[in-house]
PDB file of C-alpha atoms (C1' of nucleotides) in Angstrom:
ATOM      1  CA  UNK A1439       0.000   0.000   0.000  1.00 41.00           C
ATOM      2  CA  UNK A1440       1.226   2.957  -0.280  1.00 34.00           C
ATOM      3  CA  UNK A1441       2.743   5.418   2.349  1.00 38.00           C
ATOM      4  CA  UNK A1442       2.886   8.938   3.117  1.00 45.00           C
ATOM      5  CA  UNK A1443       6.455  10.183   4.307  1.00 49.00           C
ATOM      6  CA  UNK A1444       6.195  10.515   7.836  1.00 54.00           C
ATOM      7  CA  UNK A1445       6.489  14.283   7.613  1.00 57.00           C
ATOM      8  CA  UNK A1446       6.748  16.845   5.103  1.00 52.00           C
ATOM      9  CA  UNK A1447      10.394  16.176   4.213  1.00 56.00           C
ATOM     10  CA  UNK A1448      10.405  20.203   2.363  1.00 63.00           C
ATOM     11  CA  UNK A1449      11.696  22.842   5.576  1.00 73.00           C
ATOM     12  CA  UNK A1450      12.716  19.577   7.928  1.00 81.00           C
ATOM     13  CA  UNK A1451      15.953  19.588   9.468  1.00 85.00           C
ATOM     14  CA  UNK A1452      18.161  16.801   9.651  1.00 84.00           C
ATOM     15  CA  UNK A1453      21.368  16.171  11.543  1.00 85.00           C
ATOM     16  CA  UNK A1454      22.805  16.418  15.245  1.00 87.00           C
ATOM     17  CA  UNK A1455      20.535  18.130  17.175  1.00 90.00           C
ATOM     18  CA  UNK A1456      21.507  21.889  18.997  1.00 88.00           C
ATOM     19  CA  UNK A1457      20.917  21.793  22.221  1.00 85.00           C
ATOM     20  CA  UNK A1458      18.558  24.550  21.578  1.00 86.00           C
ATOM     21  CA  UNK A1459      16.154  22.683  20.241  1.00 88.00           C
ATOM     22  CA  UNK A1460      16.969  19.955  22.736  1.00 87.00           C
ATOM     23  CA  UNK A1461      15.902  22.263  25.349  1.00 87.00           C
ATOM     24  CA  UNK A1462      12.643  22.888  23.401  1.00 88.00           C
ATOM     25  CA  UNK A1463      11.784  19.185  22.842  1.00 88.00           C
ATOM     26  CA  UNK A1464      12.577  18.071  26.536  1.00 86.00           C
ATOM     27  CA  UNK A1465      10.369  21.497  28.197  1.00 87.00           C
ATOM     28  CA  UNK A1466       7.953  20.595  25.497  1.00 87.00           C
ATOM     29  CA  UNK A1467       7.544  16.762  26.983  1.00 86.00           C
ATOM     30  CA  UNK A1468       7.855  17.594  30.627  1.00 84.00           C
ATOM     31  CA  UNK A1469       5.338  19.559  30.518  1.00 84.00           C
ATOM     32  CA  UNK A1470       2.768  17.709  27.616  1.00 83.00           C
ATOM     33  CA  UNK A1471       3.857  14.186  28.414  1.00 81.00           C
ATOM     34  CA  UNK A1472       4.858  11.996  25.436  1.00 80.00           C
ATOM     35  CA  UNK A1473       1.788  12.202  22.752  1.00 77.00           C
ATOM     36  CA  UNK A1474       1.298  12.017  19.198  1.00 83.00           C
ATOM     37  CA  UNK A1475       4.910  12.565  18.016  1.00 86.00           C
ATOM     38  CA  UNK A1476       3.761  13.323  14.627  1.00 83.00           C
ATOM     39  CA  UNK A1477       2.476  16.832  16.201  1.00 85.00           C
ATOM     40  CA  UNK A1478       4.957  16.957  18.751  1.00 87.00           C
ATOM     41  CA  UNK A1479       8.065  19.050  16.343  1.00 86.00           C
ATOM     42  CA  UNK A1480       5.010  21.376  15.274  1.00 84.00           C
ATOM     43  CA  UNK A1481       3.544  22.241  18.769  1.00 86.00           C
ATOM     44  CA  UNK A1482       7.184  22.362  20.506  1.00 88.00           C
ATOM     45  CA  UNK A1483       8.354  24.902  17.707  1.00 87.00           C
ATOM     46  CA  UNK A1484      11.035  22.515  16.049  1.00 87.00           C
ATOM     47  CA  UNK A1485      11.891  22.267  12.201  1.00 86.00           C
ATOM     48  CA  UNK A1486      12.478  18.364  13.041  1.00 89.00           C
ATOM     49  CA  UNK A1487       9.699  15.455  12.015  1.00 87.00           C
ATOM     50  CA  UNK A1488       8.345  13.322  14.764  1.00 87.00           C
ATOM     51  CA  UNK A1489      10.230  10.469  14.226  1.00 87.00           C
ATOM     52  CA  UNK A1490      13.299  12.269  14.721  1.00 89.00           C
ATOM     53  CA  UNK A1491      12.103  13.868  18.139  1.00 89.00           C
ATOM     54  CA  UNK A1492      10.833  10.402  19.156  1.00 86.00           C
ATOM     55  CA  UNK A1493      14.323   9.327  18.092  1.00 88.00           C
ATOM     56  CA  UNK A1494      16.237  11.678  20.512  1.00 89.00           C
ATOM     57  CA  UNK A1495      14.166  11.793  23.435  1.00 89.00           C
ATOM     58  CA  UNK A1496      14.139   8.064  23.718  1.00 87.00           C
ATOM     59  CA  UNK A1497      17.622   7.753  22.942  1.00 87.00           C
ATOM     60  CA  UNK A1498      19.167  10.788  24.518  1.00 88.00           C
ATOM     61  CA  UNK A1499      16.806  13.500  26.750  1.00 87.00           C
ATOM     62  CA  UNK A1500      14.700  10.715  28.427  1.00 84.00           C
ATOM     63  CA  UNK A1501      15.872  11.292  31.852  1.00 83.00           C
ATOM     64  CA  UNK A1502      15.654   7.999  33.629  1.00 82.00           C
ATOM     65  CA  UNK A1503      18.902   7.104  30.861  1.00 84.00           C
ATOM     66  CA  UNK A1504      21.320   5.978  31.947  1.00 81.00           C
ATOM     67  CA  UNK A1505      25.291   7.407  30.320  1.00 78.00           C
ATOM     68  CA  UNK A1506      28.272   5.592  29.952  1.00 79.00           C
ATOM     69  CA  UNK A1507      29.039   2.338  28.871  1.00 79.00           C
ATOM     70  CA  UNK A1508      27.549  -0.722  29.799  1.00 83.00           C
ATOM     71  CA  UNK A1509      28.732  -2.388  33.073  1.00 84.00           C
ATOM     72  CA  UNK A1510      30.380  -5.722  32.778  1.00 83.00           C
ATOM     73  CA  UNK A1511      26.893  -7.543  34.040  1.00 85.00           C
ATOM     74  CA  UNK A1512      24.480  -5.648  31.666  1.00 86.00           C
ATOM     75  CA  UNK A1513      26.321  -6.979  28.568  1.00 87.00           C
ATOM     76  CA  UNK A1514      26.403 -10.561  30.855  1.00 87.00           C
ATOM     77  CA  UNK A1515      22.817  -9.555  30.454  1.00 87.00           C
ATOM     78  CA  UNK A1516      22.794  -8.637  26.701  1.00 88.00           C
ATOM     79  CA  UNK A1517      24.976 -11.319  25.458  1.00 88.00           C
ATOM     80  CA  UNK A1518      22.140 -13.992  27.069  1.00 87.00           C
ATOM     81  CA  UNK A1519      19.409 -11.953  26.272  1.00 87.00           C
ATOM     82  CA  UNK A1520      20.489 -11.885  22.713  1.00 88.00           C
ATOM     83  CA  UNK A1521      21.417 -15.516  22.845  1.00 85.00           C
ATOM     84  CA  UNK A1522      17.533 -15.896  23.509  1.00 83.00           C
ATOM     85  CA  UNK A1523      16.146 -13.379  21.631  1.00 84.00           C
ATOM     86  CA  UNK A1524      18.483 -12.624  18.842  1.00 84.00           C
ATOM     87  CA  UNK A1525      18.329  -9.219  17.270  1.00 84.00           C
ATOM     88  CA  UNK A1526      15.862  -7.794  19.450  1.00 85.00           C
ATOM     89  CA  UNK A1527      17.243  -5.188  20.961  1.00 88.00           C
ATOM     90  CA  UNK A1528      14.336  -3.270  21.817  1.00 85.00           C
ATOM     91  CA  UNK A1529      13.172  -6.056  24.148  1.00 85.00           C
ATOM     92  CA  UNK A1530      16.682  -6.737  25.295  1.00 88.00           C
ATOM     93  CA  UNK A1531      16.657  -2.896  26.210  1.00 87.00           C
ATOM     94  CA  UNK A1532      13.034  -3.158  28.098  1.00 85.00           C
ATOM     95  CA  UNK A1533      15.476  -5.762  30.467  1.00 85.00           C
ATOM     96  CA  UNK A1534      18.014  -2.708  31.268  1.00 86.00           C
ATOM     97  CA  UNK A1535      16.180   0.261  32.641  1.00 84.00           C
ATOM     98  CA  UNK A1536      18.317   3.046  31.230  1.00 85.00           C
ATOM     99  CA  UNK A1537      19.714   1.774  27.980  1.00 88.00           C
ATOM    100  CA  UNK A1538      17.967   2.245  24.635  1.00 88.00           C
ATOM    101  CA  UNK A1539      17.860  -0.401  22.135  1.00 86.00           C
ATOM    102  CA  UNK A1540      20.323   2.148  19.892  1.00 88.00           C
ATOM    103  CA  UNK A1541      22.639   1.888  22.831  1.00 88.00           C
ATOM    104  CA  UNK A1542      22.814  -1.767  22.947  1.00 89.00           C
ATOM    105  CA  UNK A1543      22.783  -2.161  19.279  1.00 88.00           C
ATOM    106  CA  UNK A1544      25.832  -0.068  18.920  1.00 87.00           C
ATOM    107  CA  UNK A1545      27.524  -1.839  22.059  1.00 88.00           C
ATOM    108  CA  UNK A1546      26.470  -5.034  20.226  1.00 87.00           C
ATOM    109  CA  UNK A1547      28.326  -4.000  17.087  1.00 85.00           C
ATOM    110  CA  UNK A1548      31.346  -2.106  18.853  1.00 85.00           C
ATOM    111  CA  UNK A1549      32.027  -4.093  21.909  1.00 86.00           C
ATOM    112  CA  UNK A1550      30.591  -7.735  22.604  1.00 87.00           C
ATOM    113  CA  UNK A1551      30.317  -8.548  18.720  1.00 84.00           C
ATOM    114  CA  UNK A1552      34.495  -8.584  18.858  1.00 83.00           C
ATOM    115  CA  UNK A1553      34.732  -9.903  22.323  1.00 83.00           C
ATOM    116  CA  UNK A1554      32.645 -12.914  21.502  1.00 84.00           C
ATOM    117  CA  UNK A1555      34.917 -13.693  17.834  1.00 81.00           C
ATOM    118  CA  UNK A1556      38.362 -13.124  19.649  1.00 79.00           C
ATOM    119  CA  UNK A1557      36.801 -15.899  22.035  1.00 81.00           C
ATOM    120  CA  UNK A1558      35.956 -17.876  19.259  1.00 82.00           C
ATOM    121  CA  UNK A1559      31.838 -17.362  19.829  1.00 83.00           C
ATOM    122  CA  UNK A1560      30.048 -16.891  16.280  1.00 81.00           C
ATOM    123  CA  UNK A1561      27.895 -13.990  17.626  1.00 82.00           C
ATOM    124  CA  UNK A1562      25.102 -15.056  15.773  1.00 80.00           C
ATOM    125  CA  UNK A1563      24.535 -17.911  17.460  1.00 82.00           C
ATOM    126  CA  UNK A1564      26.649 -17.921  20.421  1.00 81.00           C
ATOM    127  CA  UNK A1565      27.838 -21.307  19.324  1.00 79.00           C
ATOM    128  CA  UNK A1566      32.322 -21.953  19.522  1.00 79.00           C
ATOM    129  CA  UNK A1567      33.001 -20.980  15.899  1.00 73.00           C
ATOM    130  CA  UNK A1568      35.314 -24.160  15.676  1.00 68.00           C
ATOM    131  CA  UNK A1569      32.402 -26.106  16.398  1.00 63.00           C
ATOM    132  CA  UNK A1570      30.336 -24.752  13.670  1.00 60.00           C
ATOM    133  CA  UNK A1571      33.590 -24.578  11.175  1.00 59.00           C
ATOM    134  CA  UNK A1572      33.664 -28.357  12.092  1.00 58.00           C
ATOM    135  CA  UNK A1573      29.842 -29.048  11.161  1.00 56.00           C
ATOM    136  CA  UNK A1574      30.252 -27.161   8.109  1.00 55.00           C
ATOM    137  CA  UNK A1575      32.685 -28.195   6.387  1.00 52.00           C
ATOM    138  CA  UNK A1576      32.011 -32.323   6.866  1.00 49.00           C
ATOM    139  CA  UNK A1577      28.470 -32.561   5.339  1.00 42.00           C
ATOM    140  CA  UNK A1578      25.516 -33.503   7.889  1.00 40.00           C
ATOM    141  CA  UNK A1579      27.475 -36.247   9.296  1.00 38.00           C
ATOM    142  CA  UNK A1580      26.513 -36.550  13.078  1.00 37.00           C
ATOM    143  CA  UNK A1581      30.103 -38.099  13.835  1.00 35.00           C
ATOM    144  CA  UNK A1582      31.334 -34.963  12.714  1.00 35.00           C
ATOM    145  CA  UNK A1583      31.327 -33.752  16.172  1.00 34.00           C
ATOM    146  CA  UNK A1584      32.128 -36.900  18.271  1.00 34.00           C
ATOM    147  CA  UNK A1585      35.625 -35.933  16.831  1.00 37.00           C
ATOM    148  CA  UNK A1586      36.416 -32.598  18.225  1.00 36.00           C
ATOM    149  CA  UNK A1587      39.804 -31.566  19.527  1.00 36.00           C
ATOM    150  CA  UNK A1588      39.361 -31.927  23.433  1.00 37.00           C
ATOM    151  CA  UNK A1589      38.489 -28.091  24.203  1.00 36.00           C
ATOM    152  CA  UNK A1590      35.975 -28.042  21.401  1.00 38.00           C
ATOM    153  CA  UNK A1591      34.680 -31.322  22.848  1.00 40.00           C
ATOM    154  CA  UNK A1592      34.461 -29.956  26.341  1.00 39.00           C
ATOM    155  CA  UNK A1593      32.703 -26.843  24.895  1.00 37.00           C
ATOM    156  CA  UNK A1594      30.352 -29.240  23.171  1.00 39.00           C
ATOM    157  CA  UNK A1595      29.368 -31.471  26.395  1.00 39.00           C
ATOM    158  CA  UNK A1596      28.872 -28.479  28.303  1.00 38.00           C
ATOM    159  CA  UNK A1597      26.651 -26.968  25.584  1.00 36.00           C
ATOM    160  CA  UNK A1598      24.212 -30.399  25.654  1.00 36.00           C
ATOM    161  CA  UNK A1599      24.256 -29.980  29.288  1.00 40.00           C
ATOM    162  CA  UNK A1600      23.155 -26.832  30.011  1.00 40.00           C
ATOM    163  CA  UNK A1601      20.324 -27.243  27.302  1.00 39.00           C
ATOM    164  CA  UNK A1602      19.449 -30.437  28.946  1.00 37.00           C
ATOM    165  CA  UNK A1603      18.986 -28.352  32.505  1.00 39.00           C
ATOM    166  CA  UNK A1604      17.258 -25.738  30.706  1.00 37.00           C
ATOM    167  CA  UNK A1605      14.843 -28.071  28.559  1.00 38.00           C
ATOM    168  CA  UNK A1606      13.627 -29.950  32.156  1.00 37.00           C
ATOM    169  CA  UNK A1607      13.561 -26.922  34.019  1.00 36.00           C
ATOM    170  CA  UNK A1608      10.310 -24.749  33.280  1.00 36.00           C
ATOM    171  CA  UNK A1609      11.724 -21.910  35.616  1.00 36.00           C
ATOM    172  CA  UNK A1610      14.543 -21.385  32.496  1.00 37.00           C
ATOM    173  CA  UNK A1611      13.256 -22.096  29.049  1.00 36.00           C
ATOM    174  CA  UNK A1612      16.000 -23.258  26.447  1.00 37.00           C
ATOM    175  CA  UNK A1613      17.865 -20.473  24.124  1.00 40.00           C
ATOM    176  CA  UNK A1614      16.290 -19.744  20.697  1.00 39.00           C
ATOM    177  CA  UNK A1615      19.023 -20.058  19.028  1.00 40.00           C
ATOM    178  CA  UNK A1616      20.393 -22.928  20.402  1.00 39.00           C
ATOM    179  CA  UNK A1617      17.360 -24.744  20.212  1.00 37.00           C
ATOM    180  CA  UNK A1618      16.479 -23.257  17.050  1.00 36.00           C
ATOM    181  CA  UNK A1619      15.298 -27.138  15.713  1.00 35.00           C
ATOM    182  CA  UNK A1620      12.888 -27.518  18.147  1.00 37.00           C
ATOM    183  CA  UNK A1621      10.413 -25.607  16.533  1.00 36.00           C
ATOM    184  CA  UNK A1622       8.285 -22.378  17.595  1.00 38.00           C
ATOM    185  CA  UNK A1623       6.548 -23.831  20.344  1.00 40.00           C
ATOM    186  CA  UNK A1624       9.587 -23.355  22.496  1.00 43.00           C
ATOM    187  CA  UNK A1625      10.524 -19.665  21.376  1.00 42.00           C
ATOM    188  CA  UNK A1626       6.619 -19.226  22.231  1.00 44.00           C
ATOM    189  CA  UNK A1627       7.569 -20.532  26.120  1.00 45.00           C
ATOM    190  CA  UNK A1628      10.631 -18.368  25.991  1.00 44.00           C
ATOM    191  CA  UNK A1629       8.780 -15.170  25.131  1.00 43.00           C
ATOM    192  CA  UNK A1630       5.863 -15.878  27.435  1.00 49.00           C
ATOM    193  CA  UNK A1631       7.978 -16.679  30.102  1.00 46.00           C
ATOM    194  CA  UNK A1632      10.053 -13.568  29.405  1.00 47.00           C
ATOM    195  CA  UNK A1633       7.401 -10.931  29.034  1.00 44.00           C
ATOM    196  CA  UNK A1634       4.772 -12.192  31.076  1.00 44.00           C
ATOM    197  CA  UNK A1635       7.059 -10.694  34.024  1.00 45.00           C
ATOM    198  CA  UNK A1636       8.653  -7.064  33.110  1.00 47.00           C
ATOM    199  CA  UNK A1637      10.442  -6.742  35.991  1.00 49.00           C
ATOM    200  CA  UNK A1638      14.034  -6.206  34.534  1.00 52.00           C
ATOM    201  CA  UNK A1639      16.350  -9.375  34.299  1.00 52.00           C
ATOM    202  CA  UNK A1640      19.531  -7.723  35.487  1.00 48.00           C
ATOM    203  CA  UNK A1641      19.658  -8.893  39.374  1.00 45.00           C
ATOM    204  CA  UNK A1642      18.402 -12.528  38.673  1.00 45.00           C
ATOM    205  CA  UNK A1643      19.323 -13.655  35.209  1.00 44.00           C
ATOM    206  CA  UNK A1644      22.828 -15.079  35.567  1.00 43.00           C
ATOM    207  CA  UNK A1645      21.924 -18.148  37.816  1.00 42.00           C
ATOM    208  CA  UNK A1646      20.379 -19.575  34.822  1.00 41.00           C
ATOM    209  CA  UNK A1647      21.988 -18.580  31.873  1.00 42.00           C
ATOM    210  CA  UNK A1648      22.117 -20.257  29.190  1.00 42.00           C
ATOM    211  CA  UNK A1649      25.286 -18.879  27.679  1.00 45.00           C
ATOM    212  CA  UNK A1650      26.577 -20.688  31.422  1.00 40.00           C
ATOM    213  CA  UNK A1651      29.103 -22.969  29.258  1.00 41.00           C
ATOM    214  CA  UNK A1652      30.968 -20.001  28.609  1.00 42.00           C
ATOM    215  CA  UNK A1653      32.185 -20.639  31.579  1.00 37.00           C
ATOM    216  CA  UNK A1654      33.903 -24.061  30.792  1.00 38.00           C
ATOM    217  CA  UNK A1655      35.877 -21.826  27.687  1.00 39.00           C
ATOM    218  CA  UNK A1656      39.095 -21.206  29.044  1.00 35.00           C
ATOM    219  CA  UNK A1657      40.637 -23.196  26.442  1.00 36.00           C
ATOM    220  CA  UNK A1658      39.839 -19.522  24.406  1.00 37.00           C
ATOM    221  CA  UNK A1659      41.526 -17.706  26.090  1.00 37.00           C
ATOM    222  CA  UNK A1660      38.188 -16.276  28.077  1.00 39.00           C
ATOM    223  CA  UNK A1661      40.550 -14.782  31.350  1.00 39.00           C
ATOM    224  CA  UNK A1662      41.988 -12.737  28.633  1.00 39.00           C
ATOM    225  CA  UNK A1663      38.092 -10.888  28.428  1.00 39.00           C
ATOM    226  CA  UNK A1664      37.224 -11.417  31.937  1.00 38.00           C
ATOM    227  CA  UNK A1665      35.073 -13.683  31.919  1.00 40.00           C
ATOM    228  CA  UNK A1666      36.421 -15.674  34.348  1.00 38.00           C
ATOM    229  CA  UNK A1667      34.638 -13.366  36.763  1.00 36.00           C
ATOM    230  CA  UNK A1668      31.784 -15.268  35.566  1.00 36.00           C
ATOM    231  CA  UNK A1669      30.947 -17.334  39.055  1.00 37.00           C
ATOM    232  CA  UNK A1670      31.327 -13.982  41.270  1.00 35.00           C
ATOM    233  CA  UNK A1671      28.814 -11.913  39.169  1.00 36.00           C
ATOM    234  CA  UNK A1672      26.277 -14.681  39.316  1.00 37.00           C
ATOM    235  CA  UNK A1673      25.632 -14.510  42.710  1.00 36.00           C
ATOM    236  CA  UNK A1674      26.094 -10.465  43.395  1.00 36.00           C
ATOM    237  CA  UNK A1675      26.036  -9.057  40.099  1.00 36.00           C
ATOM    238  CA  UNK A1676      24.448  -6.000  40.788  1.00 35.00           C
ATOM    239  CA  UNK A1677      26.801  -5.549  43.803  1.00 35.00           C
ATOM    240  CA  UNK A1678      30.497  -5.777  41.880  1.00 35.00           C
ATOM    241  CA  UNK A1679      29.225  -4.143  38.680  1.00 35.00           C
ATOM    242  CA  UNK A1680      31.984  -1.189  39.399  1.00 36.00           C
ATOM    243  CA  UNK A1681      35.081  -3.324  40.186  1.00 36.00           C
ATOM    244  CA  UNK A1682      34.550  -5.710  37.708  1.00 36.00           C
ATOM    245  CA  UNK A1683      33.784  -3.343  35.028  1.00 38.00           C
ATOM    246  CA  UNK A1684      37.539  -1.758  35.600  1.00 38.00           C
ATOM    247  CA  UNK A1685      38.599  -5.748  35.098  1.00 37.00           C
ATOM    248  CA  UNK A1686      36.695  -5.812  32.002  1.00 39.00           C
ATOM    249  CA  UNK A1687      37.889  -2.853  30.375  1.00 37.00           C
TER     250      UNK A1687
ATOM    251  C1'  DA B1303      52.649  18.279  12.027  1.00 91.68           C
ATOM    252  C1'  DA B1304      50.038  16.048   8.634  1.00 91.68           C
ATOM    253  C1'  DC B1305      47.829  12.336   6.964  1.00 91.68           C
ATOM    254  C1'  DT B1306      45.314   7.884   7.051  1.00 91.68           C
ATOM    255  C1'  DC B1307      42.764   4.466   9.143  1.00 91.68           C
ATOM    256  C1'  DA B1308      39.861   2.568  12.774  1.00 91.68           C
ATOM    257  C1'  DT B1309      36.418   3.096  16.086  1.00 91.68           C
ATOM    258  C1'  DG B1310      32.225   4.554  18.401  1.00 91.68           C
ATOM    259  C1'  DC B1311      28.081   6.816  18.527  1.00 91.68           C
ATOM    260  C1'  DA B1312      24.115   9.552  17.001  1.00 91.68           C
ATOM    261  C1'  DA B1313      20.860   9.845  13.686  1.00 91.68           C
ATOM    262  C1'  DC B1314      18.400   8.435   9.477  1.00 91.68           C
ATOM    263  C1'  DC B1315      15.730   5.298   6.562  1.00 91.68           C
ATOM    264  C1'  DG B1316      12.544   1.915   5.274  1.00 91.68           C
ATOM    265  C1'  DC B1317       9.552  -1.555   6.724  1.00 91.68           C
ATOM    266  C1'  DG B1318       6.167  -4.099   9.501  1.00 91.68           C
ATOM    267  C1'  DG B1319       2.640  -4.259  13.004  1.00 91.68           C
ATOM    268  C1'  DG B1320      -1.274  -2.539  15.190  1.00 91.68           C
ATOM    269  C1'  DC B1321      -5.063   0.460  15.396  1.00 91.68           C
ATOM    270  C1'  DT B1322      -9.003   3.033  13.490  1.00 91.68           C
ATOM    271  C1'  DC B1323     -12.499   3.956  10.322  1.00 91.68           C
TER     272       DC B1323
ATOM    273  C1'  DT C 848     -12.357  -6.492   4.932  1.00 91.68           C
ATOM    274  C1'  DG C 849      -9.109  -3.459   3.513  1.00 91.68           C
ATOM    275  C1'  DA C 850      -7.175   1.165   3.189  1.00 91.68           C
ATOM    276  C1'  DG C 851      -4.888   4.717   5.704  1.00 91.68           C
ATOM    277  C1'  DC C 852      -2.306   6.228   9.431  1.00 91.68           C
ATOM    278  C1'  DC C 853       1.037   6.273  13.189  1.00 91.68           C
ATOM    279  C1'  DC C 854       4.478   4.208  16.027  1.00 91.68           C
ATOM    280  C1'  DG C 855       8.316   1.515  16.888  1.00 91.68           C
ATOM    281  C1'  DC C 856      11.956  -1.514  15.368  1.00 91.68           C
ATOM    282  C1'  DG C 857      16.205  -3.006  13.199  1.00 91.68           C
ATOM    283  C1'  DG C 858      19.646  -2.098   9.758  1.00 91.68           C
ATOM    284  C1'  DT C 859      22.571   1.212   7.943  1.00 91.68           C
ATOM    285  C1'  DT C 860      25.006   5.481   7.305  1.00 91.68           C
ATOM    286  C1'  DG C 861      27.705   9.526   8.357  1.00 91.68           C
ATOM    287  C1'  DC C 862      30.440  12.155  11.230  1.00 91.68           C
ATOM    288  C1'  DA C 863      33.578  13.141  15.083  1.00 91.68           C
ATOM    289  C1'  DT C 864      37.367  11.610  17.477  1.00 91.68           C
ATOM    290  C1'  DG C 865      41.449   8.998  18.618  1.00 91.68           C
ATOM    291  C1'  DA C 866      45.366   6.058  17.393  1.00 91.68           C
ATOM    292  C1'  DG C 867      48.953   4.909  14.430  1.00 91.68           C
ATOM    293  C1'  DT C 868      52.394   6.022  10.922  1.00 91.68           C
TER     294       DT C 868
END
DNA sequence: AACTCATGCAACCGCGGGCTC
DNA sequence: TGAGCCCGCGGTTGCATGAGT
């Protein structure tokens, strides 16, 4: 069908945003409340369209944001969430209050994408790239990966157990990626299990994680990354965000 | 000091979903 | 039921900045 532009693209300013008209978007929403963006450029007195003013108040003026890069647990957080979810980064965002979906997206593609491929991770999937290399490249043949180098193997076993835990535990539905053959009815658990409670993952996720077998990885070199701080942020996450973050970085 | 390249982030674009009429 | 509209999402782009040569 067709579609109008979302605003009339003749007299519409583009670009980073002065803080002038910053100041006249964020007095304009304190005091009307978030409504109808496509009137909201015209009725705060700002050459921008609504999508753009939607754009920067939920990505930059909203003040419950958080600034600053993302602690060491929150992209614990995102890397699982995403393991789940995949490229859903608004719902990975609605599981850290203060970070937009642009924010993780960028960290995504910055940070953790790199992190993950220096470990050997394909991001994608979250599954040890030798692994999938090894799958690949011999056909469908199941034996394929009863003959993995010993850390590969390890990586394996731990992978089939975790996803064993997970698929007889209702409390922590299985990844949707790494259950991706198992068909919708198990992404359908995953979501409903996931957004049927909003309260934000951050404080309670790691003691079921699926991406848990990271742990067993040290064969990649994970100390390097800091992930062997793994075990301590399960049980206080929240608490050690600061310290660890300095290890991290 | 000047240039090039890499990196990170803010912003844009196009599409799909949901709602209304 | 389908057209029209708006909102929100995810992918992509462009620019500013820093590091390396």
């Amino acid at each position: 069908m067709g579609r109008q532009p979302c605003c009339d693209k003749v007299g519409v300013k583009k670009g980073p945003w002065t803080s002038e008209e910053d100041k006249k978007l964020m007095n304009f929403i304190m005091s009307n409340g978030q409504c109808c963006w496509r009137t909201v450029p015209k009725l705060a007195g700002l050459k921008r369209c609504g999508k753009s003013c939607r754009l920067r108040w939920t990505n930059y003026l909203r003040p419950d944001l958080k600034r600053g890069l993302l602690t060491h647990s929150e992209e614990q957080l995102v890397i699982d969430l995403h393991a789940r979810l995949g490229n859903r980064w608004s719902k990975i965002a609605s599981r850290l209050p203060g970070r937009t979906d642009n924010e993780i997206k960028n960290h995504w593609n910055t940070h953790i994408k790199k992190k993950l491929l220096k470990m050997g991770i394909d991001p994608v999937t979250h599954e040890p790239l030798a692994k999938q290399q090894l799958v690949s490249s011999s056909s469908s043949s199941s034996e394929s990966a009863e003959q993995l180098p010993e850390p590969q193997q390890q990586l394996k076993e731990s992978v089939v157990n975790n996803n064993e835990q997970e698929n007889s535990s209702s409390s922590s539905p299985p990844t949707e990626n790494s259950c991706s053959a198992s068909g919708d009815g198990d992404e359908s658990l995953i979501l409903n299990s996931l957004w049927l409670d909003d309260t934000p993952l951050i404080d309670a996720l790691w003691d079921t994680t699926p991406t848990s077998w990271l742990l067993d990885c040290q064969d990649f070199g994970i100390h390097d990354f800091g992930f062997n701080c793994f075990n301590e942020t399960q049980s206080n996450a929240p608490q050690t965000l600061e310290t660890e973050e300095t290890k991290w970085h």
